[in-house]
Amino acid sequence: MKKQVQHTIKDIAATLGLSISTVSRALNDHPHISQSTKQRVREAVEKLDYRHNALAASLRNSRSNMIGLIAPRITMYFQSTVITAIQHKLHEYGYNLMVCQSNDSPAIEKELVGVMYASRVDGLIVSSTLYTEDFSHFDIFNRANIPLVFYDRVPHNYPAHKIQGDDYQGGYQTTRHLLEQGARKIAYITGPLSCKLYRDRYEGYQEALREFDMTPDESLMFCHELNKKNAQLTCKALFAEGGLPDAVFAGNDTTAVAVVQCAKAKGISVPQQLKVTGYSNDSRTEIIEPPITSVEQFPYEVGVQAATLMLELLEQKTNHSQNHISLITPIELVIRRSSRL
Amino acid sequence: MKKQVQHTIKDIAATLGLSISTVSRALNDHPHISQSTKQRVREAVEKLDYRHNALAASLRNSRSNMIGLIAPRITMYFQSTVITAIQHKLHEYGYNLMVCQSNDSPAIEKELVGVMYASRVDGLIVSSTLYTEDFSHFDIFNRANIPLVFYDRVPHNYPAHKIQGDDYQGGYQTTRHLLEQGARKIAYITGPLSCKLYRDRYEGYQEALREFDMTPDESLMFCHELNKKNAQLTCKALFAEGGLPDAVFAGNDTTAVAVVQCAKAKGISVPQQLKVTGYSNDSRTEIIEPPITSVEQFPYEVGVQAATLMLELLEQKTNHSQNHISLITPIELVIRRSSRL
DNA sequence: ATAATTCCTGCAATCGTTTGCAAAGAAAGT
DNA sequence: ACTTTCTTTGCAAACGATTGCAGGAATTAT
């Protein structure tokens, strides 16, 4: 078992009788190095199978070409699509992306922020947990003047760059649509209101009701993490009581799907007796029977925007903490049979 | 705008009148350092808001605590679940995971391997592209004796540790089930056979046919990347011809869903006239009408296995390239109405 | 009081790059 | 022949941590 040496520029310098500075410059295509030397270096690199050590370079340059990303979970369609877009865009510009999941735990999120900082990422892109209300663990990035961009799950009162879908419009248009279809008893299933996007949506919902001279019915409001299990519990409560609602505004598609299935199981016809809408327009909405009305958020575009903003911030070496950019990306209500008579 | 200094252990040493070595040891809880000194260091860290520089430490230690992962795309349910499992497991043991996507492009994959190596990851976990046949770009990891683990899309003839679902059984059991349900003209839609797992599945399929004294019908075999668009094209071809098949073995759920929808659009009844099976058991299979029979691969368990193996390899500092571990994880055929009369 | 231990702490080298500055040699201008 | 300019290279100091070795102080043994 031969001890495998990791060759360094020092070895290249030695074999060629050059100094390491010359080799370094040759590798970086520095103009002061002659073509012939560059060629010799290239050959030696090939021969010795030399590999650049990014750690050493990053340390010296205080620049890692690495962008960190913290998402609650990558298994969600919206999230993985945004991340893919970000990765593609950043890759174009020579940056690498380091993806981590907070698992919707503020404690893990906090830890990951530390890890990212320790790795000296050049920028950080975040979609926070559902429960993050104190954003002070992000302070280090602001203090060190390292670009920090939030998307989707953005903070409310924290100074940072933000990209979010138009959740107010999402809530408004969806509700308005349900009202126009004749619904008057709308059950509202939302994620935790500690999360700004759910608050925004709720405001849109309220505004639409107001236009119909209505107010939210507290007894029809359900607030919990939007997974299948919770959705089923809510359905149970919802369909057990005497007065059935005539519509359900579900905070995501997983919930909407569960509602539709539960309704079918109970013999409640959708959309005749119950109208249902989801959110995110994931691939399940169009294959279920009936297909579910949902809000398209254009995740790929959100990702491109986030990456573009990050790249701009990386470019301008000035102090970014001055005027924070806050972008609202458009959404589109995709109306399907689950809500249309 | 105050110039923000990044504090180092040097600064801590200076404020406390200690040497940097003492500070370093205190931070690492070295036994030779007195409790009182450790306490003072801890306070200074707090006060100066010192942050560990993982780059510098990694360079010195030649150990980054970072594991690289290259997946074809994280938007696939199976992939994102495996990755999540891996991340959770590694995190338990103090490792971080750096996730990148090859986008099913061998060229990008090759580039990413270089990037991972340059970042001096302590290990690399890979699910290769559909088209990777030459795996020599992974040689550097083997030569440098850095743990390399493949999952799902594993190489055929390349020496490495591998974890894969039991695709042979998946192919066999699914086919056998279709035959037992009376199907005799089975269309077989598979991903590129350059990918080992599709070959394994195909062998299982052949074996099942053999047991029924049948041989594959070349005219019913379709081989292409398994996305929605391709599936629709194949359906067109499949349903246009005179003699309809009585079953479709689809290589993934996206394809199976497309087949079912296409059949419905053509007025072909599933499962009466056409039986359909998918692969991966993603959430769409159980909500479509009729629900689709599919193969559960237990992605979370696959991820745990991959991470566990990686951790073991990291532990033993010996030469791992000797006996390569090759694990086959169990699958389970989940039978639903799409294939059962 | 001297020697042997134990407990802490510091010196200085090291990891693999990058880069400001200096300088050597060649070419060109006067 | 002498200065000036240009091209190409090397020296050495960083970047921020870790660690083997040495040594000073305090404690205990002889």
XYZ file of C-alpha atoms in Angstrom, chain A:
341
model
C 0.000 0.000 0.000
C 1.867 3.005 -1.226
C 1.457 6.080 0.837
C -0.457 8.425 -1.417
C 1.047 11.878 -1.394
C -1.173 14.805 -2.147
C 0.903 16.834 -4.526
C 1.091 20.570 -4.032
C 2.403 23.433 -6.063
C 5.583 22.971 -4.112
C 6.100 19.610 -5.787
C 5.445 21.114 -9.165
C 7.892 23.877 -8.450
C 10.480 21.344 -7.386
C 10.148 19.133 -10.477
C 10.405 22.124 -12.757
C 13.045 24.010 -10.835
C 10.738 26.965 -10.421
C 9.535 28.850 -7.390
C 6.116 28.221 -5.991
C 5.050 31.757 -6.729
C 5.729 31.250 -10.389
C 3.756 28.038 -10.378
C 0.881 29.668 -8.561
C 0.801 32.503 -11.038
C 1.055 30.155 -13.967
C -1.928 28.214 -12.696
C -3.908 31.408 -12.319
C -2.932 32.486 -15.801
C -1.166 35.548 -14.536
C -0.017 37.812 -17.432
C 3.523 38.127 -16.126
C 4.265 34.488 -16.717
C 5.600 33.408 -20.089
C 3.639 31.065 -22.252
C 6.386 28.495 -22.260
C 6.466 28.360 -18.466
C 2.698 28.047 -18.309
C 2.896 25.168 -20.704
C 5.539 23.409 -18.653
C 3.487 23.891 -15.515
C 0.405 22.508 -17.202
C 2.314 19.420 -18.189
C 3.707 18.894 -14.718
C 0.208 19.278 -13.277
C -0.963 16.574 -15.589
C 1.942 14.319 -14.802
C 1.793 14.636 -11.030
C -1.991 14.728 -10.983
C -1.873 17.899 -8.971
C -5.174 19.144 -7.545
C -5.910 22.611 -6.365
C -6.550 22.926 -2.643
C -9.510 25.224 -2.314
C -9.188 25.327 1.454
C -5.753 26.873 1.345
C -6.740 29.283 -1.379
C -9.895 30.330 0.431
C -7.980 30.928 3.606
C -5.478 33.108 1.876
C -8.036 34.952 -0.235
C -10.693 35.174 2.430
C -13.018 34.170 -0.341
C -14.407 30.677 -0.697
C -16.585 30.876 -3.796
C -19.071 28.971 -1.736
C -22.588 30.107 -1.019
C -24.522 28.567 1.833
C -28.196 27.728 1.686
C -30.427 26.791 4.578
C -33.876 25.458 3.765
C -36.460 23.963 6.097
C -36.703 20.762 4.072
C -35.696 19.886 0.560
C -38.371 17.262 0.133
C -40.968 19.899 -0.608
C -41.510 20.430 -4.294
C -41.351 24.202 -4.012
C -38.121 24.152 -2.065
C -36.229 21.680 -4.185
C -37.168 23.570 -7.323
C -36.032 26.907 -5.932
C -32.780 25.339 -4.800
C -32.195 23.769 -8.182
C -32.653 27.126 -9.855
C -30.282 28.797 -7.433
C -27.672 26.128 -7.948
C -27.827 26.390 -11.703
C -27.542 30.136 -11.686
C -24.700 30.290 -9.191
C -22.843 27.541 -10.974
C -22.838 29.673 -14.112
C -20.882 32.288 -12.233
C -18.395 29.940 -10.659
C -19.963 29.633 -7.259
C -20.767 26.441 -5.436
C -23.739 25.924 -3.221
C -23.714 24.175 0.105
C -27.219 23.059 1.002
C -28.374 22.242 4.511
C -31.769 21.533 6.052
C -33.028 23.015 9.263
C -35.816 20.511 9.456
C -38.038 23.376 10.604
C -36.171 23.510 13.894
C -34.981 26.966 14.961
C -32.251 25.348 17.065
C -30.815 23.497 14.088
C -31.166 26.588 11.968
C -29.138 28.534 14.466
C -26.483 25.869 14.527
C -26.328 25.763 10.740
C -25.862 29.505 10.542
C -22.819 29.015 12.745
C -21.518 26.208 10.574
C -21.972 28.270 7.436
C -20.153 31.167 8.965
C -17.364 28.919 10.163
C -16.990 27.668 6.610
C -16.650 31.282 5.572
C -19.269 31.118 2.856
C -19.272 34.198 0.667
C -23.015 34.556 1.028
C -25.994 32.938 2.675
C -29.424 32.210 1.253
C -32.128 31.237 3.683
C -35.701 30.098 3.886
C -36.280 30.065 7.602
C -38.167 27.622 9.762
C -41.846 28.032 10.460
C -41.074 29.029 14.001
C -38.143 31.388 13.687
C -39.219 34.629 15.289
C -35.897 35.717 16.672
C -33.553 36.242 13.755
C -30.621 37.519 15.746
C -28.500 34.494 14.928
C -28.178 35.968 11.466
C -26.552 39.076 12.891
C -23.044 37.766 12.324
C -23.607 37.866 8.606
C -24.818 41.425 8.680
C -22.029 42.501 10.977
C -19.402 40.891 8.808
C -21.077 42.433 5.804
C -21.644 39.101 4.120
C -24.594 39.057 1.702
C -27.686 37.535 3.243
C -30.788 36.807 1.184
C -34.043 35.326 2.397
C -36.614 33.708 0.151
C -40.159 32.483 0.736
C -39.994 32.196 4.502
C -38.678 35.680 5.079
C -38.390 37.531 8.366
C -40.845 40.204 9.254
C -38.998 42.849 11.164
C -35.444 41.866 10.428
C -33.281 43.962 8.123
C -32.306 41.794 5.175
C -32.843 41.235 1.504
C -36.009 39.302 0.796
C -37.650 37.542 -2.085
C -41.118 36.259 -1.556
C -44.064 35.187 -3.584
C -47.035 37.473 -3.482
C -48.791 35.741 -0.655
C -51.170 38.571 -0.058
C -52.421 38.223 -3.617
C -52.429 34.457 -3.272
C -54.691 34.689 -0.270
C -56.803 37.377 -1.804
C -57.343 35.874 -5.224
C -58.045 32.417 -3.911
C -60.576 33.640 -1.403
C -62.212 35.944 -3.905
C -62.505 33.080 -6.338
C -64.185 30.892 -3.723
C -66.586 33.685 -2.849
C -67.413 34.249 -6.498
C -68.204 30.574 -6.798
C -70.804 31.076 -4.116
C -68.944 29.829 -1.067
C -69.885 31.570 2.150
C -68.627 29.284 4.878
C -64.935 29.013 4.121
C -62.774 26.920 6.406
C -59.265 28.353 6.534
C -56.375 25.990 7.211
C -53.107 27.821 7.641
C -49.587 27.170 8.795
C -48.310 28.831 11.968
C -48.876 32.568 11.914
C -45.401 33.038 13.322
C -44.436 32.740 9.696
C -44.849 35.952 7.770
C -46.067 34.430 4.544
C -49.021 32.890 6.299
C -49.847 36.220 7.838
C -49.683 37.900 4.455
C -51.994 35.310 3.003
C -54.366 35.717 5.861
C -54.538 39.413 5.216
C -55.380 38.791 1.585
C -58.065 36.409 2.743
C -59.514 39.019 5.095
C -59.504 41.679 2.426
C -61.445 39.467 0.048
C -63.995 38.715 2.741
C -64.317 42.388 3.493
C -65.175 43.089 -0.102
C -68.068 40.702 0.373
C -68.990 42.317 3.669
C -67.880 39.303 5.618
C -65.510 38.702 8.478
C -63.416 35.626 9.264
C -65.219 32.930 11.176
C -62.937 31.960 14.046
C -64.566 28.578 14.426
C -63.535 27.699 10.862
C -59.929 28.668 11.282
C -57.314 25.946 11.777
C -53.707 26.746 12.402
C -51.022 24.060 12.488
C -48.096 22.634 10.606
C -49.367 21.611 7.207
C -48.664 17.934 6.932
C -50.863 15.025 6.011
C -51.491 13.854 9.541
C -52.574 17.241 10.847
C -54.735 17.703 7.808
C -56.554 14.468 8.510
C -57.187 15.466 12.091
C -58.558 18.790 10.977
C -60.797 17.101 8.445
C -62.174 14.911 11.155
C -63.066 17.932 13.244
C -64.363 19.803 10.254
C -66.644 17.108 8.915
C -67.829 15.846 12.273
C -69.645 18.976 13.269
C -73.115 19.629 12.150
C -72.791 22.587 9.837
C -70.448 21.637 7.025
C -68.423 24.450 5.477
C -68.948 24.955 1.782
C -65.277 25.515 1.024
C -61.807 24.838 2.368
C -58.873 27.140 1.743
C -55.909 24.844 2.414
C -52.499 26.320 3.106
C -50.666 23.841 0.929
C -51.319 21.039 -1.510
C -50.635 18.221 0.891
C -53.466 19.551 3.009
C -55.757 20.141 0.040
C -55.197 16.597 -1.169
C -55.988 15.223 2.273
C -59.160 17.289 2.418
C -60.335 16.058 -0.955
C -59.639 12.466 -0.048
C -61.324 12.806 3.286
C -64.358 14.426 1.698
C -64.590 11.634 -0.851
C -64.405 9.069 1.911
C -67.281 10.785 3.687
C -69.343 10.974 0.527
C -69.097 14.737 0.332
C -68.955 15.769 -3.283
C -66.272 18.160 -4.453
C -66.918 20.790 -5.713
C -70.701 20.595 -5.447
C -70.923 20.395 -1.677
C -67.420 21.462 -0.861
C -64.968 23.574 -2.785
C -61.275 23.066 -2.109
C -58.152 25.028 -2.958
C -54.499 24.312 -2.302
C -51.278 26.243 -2.519
C -48.072 25.693 -4.527
C -49.537 23.909 -7.490
C -47.491 20.793 -7.068
C -47.862 17.876 -9.423
C -50.464 16.103 -7.312
C -53.042 18.844 -7.747
C -53.647 18.111 -11.372
C -53.811 14.356 -11.206
C -56.223 13.893 -8.351
C -59.932 13.578 -9.066
C -61.184 16.266 -9.122
C -58.071 18.272 -9.945
C -57.432 20.906 -7.305
C -57.319 24.643 -7.727
C -53.979 25.881 -6.472
C -51.622 28.851 -6.510
C -48.635 28.619 -8.801
C -45.617 30.291 -7.233
C -43.127 29.849 -10.060
C -40.424 28.428 -7.841
C -37.795 28.274 -10.537
C -38.152 32.000 -11.138
C -37.996 32.672 -7.427
C -34.724 30.771 -7.339
C -33.310 32.653 -10.284
C -34.224 35.937 -8.637
C -32.648 34.939 -5.364
C -29.448 33.827 -7.057
C -29.319 36.932 -9.208
C -29.701 39.162 -6.210
C -27.008 37.253 -4.380
C -24.648 37.618 -7.321
C -25.248 41.346 -7.441
C -24.538 41.673 -3.756
C -21.347 39.691 -4.152
C -20.238 41.959 -6.931
C -20.651 45.259 -5.161
C -18.199 45.159 -2.331
C -19.873 48.107 -0.650
C -21.869 47.925 2.497
C -25.083 46.200 1.523
C -26.773 46.664 4.821
C -27.992 50.085 3.756
C -31.013 49.731 1.528
C -32.453 46.279 1.684
C -34.120 44.934 -1.380
C -37.514 43.370 -0.950
C -38.893 41.647 -4.003
C -42.383 40.309 -4.420
C -42.701 37.766 -7.207
C -46.014 37.216 -8.966
C -48.256 34.248 -8.388
C -51.031 32.822 -10.474
C -54.243 31.216 -9.333
C -54.710 28.021 -11.334
C -58.394 27.226 -11.268
C -59.393 23.581 -11.571
C -62.508 21.563 -10.983
C -62.204 21.290 -7.193
C -63.541 24.803 -6.855
C -65.487 25.415 -9.998
C -69.023 24.258 -10.554
